PDB file of C-alpha atoms in Angstrom:
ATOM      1  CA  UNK A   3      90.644 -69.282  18.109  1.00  0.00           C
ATOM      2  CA  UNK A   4      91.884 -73.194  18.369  1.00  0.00           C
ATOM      3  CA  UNK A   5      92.879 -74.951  21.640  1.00  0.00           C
ATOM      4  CA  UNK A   6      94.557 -78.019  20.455  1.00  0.00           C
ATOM      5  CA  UNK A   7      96.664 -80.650  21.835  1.00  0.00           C
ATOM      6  CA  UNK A   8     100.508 -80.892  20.763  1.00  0.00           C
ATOM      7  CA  UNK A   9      99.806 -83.650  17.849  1.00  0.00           C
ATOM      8  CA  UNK A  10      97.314 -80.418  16.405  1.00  0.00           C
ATOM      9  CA  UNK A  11      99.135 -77.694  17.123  1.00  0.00           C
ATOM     10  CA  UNK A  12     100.451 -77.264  13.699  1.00  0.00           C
ATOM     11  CA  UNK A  13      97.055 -77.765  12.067  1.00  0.00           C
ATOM     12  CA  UNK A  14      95.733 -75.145  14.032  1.00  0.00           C
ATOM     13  CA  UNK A  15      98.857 -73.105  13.084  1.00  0.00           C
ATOM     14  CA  UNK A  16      97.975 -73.403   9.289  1.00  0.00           C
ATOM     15  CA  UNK A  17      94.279 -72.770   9.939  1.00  0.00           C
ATOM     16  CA  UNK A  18      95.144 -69.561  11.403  1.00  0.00           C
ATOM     17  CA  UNK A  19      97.373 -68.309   8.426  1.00  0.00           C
ATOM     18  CA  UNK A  20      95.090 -69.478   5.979  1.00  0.00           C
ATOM     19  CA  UNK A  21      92.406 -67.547   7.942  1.00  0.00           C
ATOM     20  CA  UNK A  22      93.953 -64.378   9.139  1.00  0.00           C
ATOM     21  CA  UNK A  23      97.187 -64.099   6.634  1.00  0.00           C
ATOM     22  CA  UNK A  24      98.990 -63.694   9.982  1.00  0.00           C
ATOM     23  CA  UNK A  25     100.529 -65.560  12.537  1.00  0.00           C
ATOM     24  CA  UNK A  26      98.833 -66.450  15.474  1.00  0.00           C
ATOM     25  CA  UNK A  27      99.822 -65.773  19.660  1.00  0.00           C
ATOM     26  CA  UNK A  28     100.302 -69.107  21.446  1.00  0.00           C
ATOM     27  CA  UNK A  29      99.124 -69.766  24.871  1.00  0.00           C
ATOM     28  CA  UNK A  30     100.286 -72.612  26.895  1.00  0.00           C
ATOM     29  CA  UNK A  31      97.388 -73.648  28.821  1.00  0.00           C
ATOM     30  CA  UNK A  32      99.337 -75.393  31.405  1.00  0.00           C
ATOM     31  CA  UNK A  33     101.500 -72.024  32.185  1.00  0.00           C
ATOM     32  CA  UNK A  34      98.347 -69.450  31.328  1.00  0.00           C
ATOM     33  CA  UNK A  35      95.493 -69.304  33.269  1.00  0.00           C
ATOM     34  CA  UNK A  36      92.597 -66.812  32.299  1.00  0.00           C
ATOM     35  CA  UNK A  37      90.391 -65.381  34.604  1.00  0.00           C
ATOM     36  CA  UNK A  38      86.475 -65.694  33.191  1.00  0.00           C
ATOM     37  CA  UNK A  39      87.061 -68.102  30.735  1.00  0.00           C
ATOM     38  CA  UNK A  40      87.355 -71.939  31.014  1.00  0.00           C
ATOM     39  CA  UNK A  41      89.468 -73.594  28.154  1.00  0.00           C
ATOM     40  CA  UNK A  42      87.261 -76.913  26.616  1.00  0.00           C
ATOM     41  CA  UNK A  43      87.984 -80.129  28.094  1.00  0.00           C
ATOM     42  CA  UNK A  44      89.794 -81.480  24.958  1.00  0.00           C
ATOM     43  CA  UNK A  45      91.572 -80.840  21.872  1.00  0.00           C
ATOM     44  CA  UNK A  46      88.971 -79.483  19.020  1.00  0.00           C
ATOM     45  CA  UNK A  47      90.340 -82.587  17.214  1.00  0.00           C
ATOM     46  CA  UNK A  48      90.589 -85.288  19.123  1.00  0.00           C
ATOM     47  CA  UNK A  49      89.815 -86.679  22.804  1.00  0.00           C
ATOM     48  CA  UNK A  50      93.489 -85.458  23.976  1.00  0.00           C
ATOM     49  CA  UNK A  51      93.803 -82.456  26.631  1.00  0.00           C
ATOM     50  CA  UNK A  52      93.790 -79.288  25.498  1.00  0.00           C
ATOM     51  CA  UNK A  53      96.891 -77.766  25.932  1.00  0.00           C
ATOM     52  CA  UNK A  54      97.862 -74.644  22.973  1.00  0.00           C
ATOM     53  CA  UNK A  55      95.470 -71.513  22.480  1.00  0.00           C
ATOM     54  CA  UNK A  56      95.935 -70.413  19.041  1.00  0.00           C
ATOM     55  CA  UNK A  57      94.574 -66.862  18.573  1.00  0.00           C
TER      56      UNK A  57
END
């Protein structure tokens, strides 16, 4: 699992595959909001927002 801003998204994308061999479900954290669990503050990358769950 990766939240990432947009400039990481298609890192996180790649990590995934490479990982898993599949491709992942992307979450909009701006549209999705999860009940329980609190998305990090920022990107795993960087000091931007994070806005994509990769999973």
């Amino acid at each position: 699992m990766h939240v990432v801003c947009k400039d990481h998204l298609e890192l996180a994308i790649d990590m995934f595959v490479d990982e898993y061999e599949d491709a992942p479900d992307i979450v909009d954290l701006e549209e999705v909001k999860f009940t329980g669990w609190d998305p990090p503050p920022h990107c795993e990358r960087c000091a931007e927002p994070g806005r994509f769950l990769v999973v």
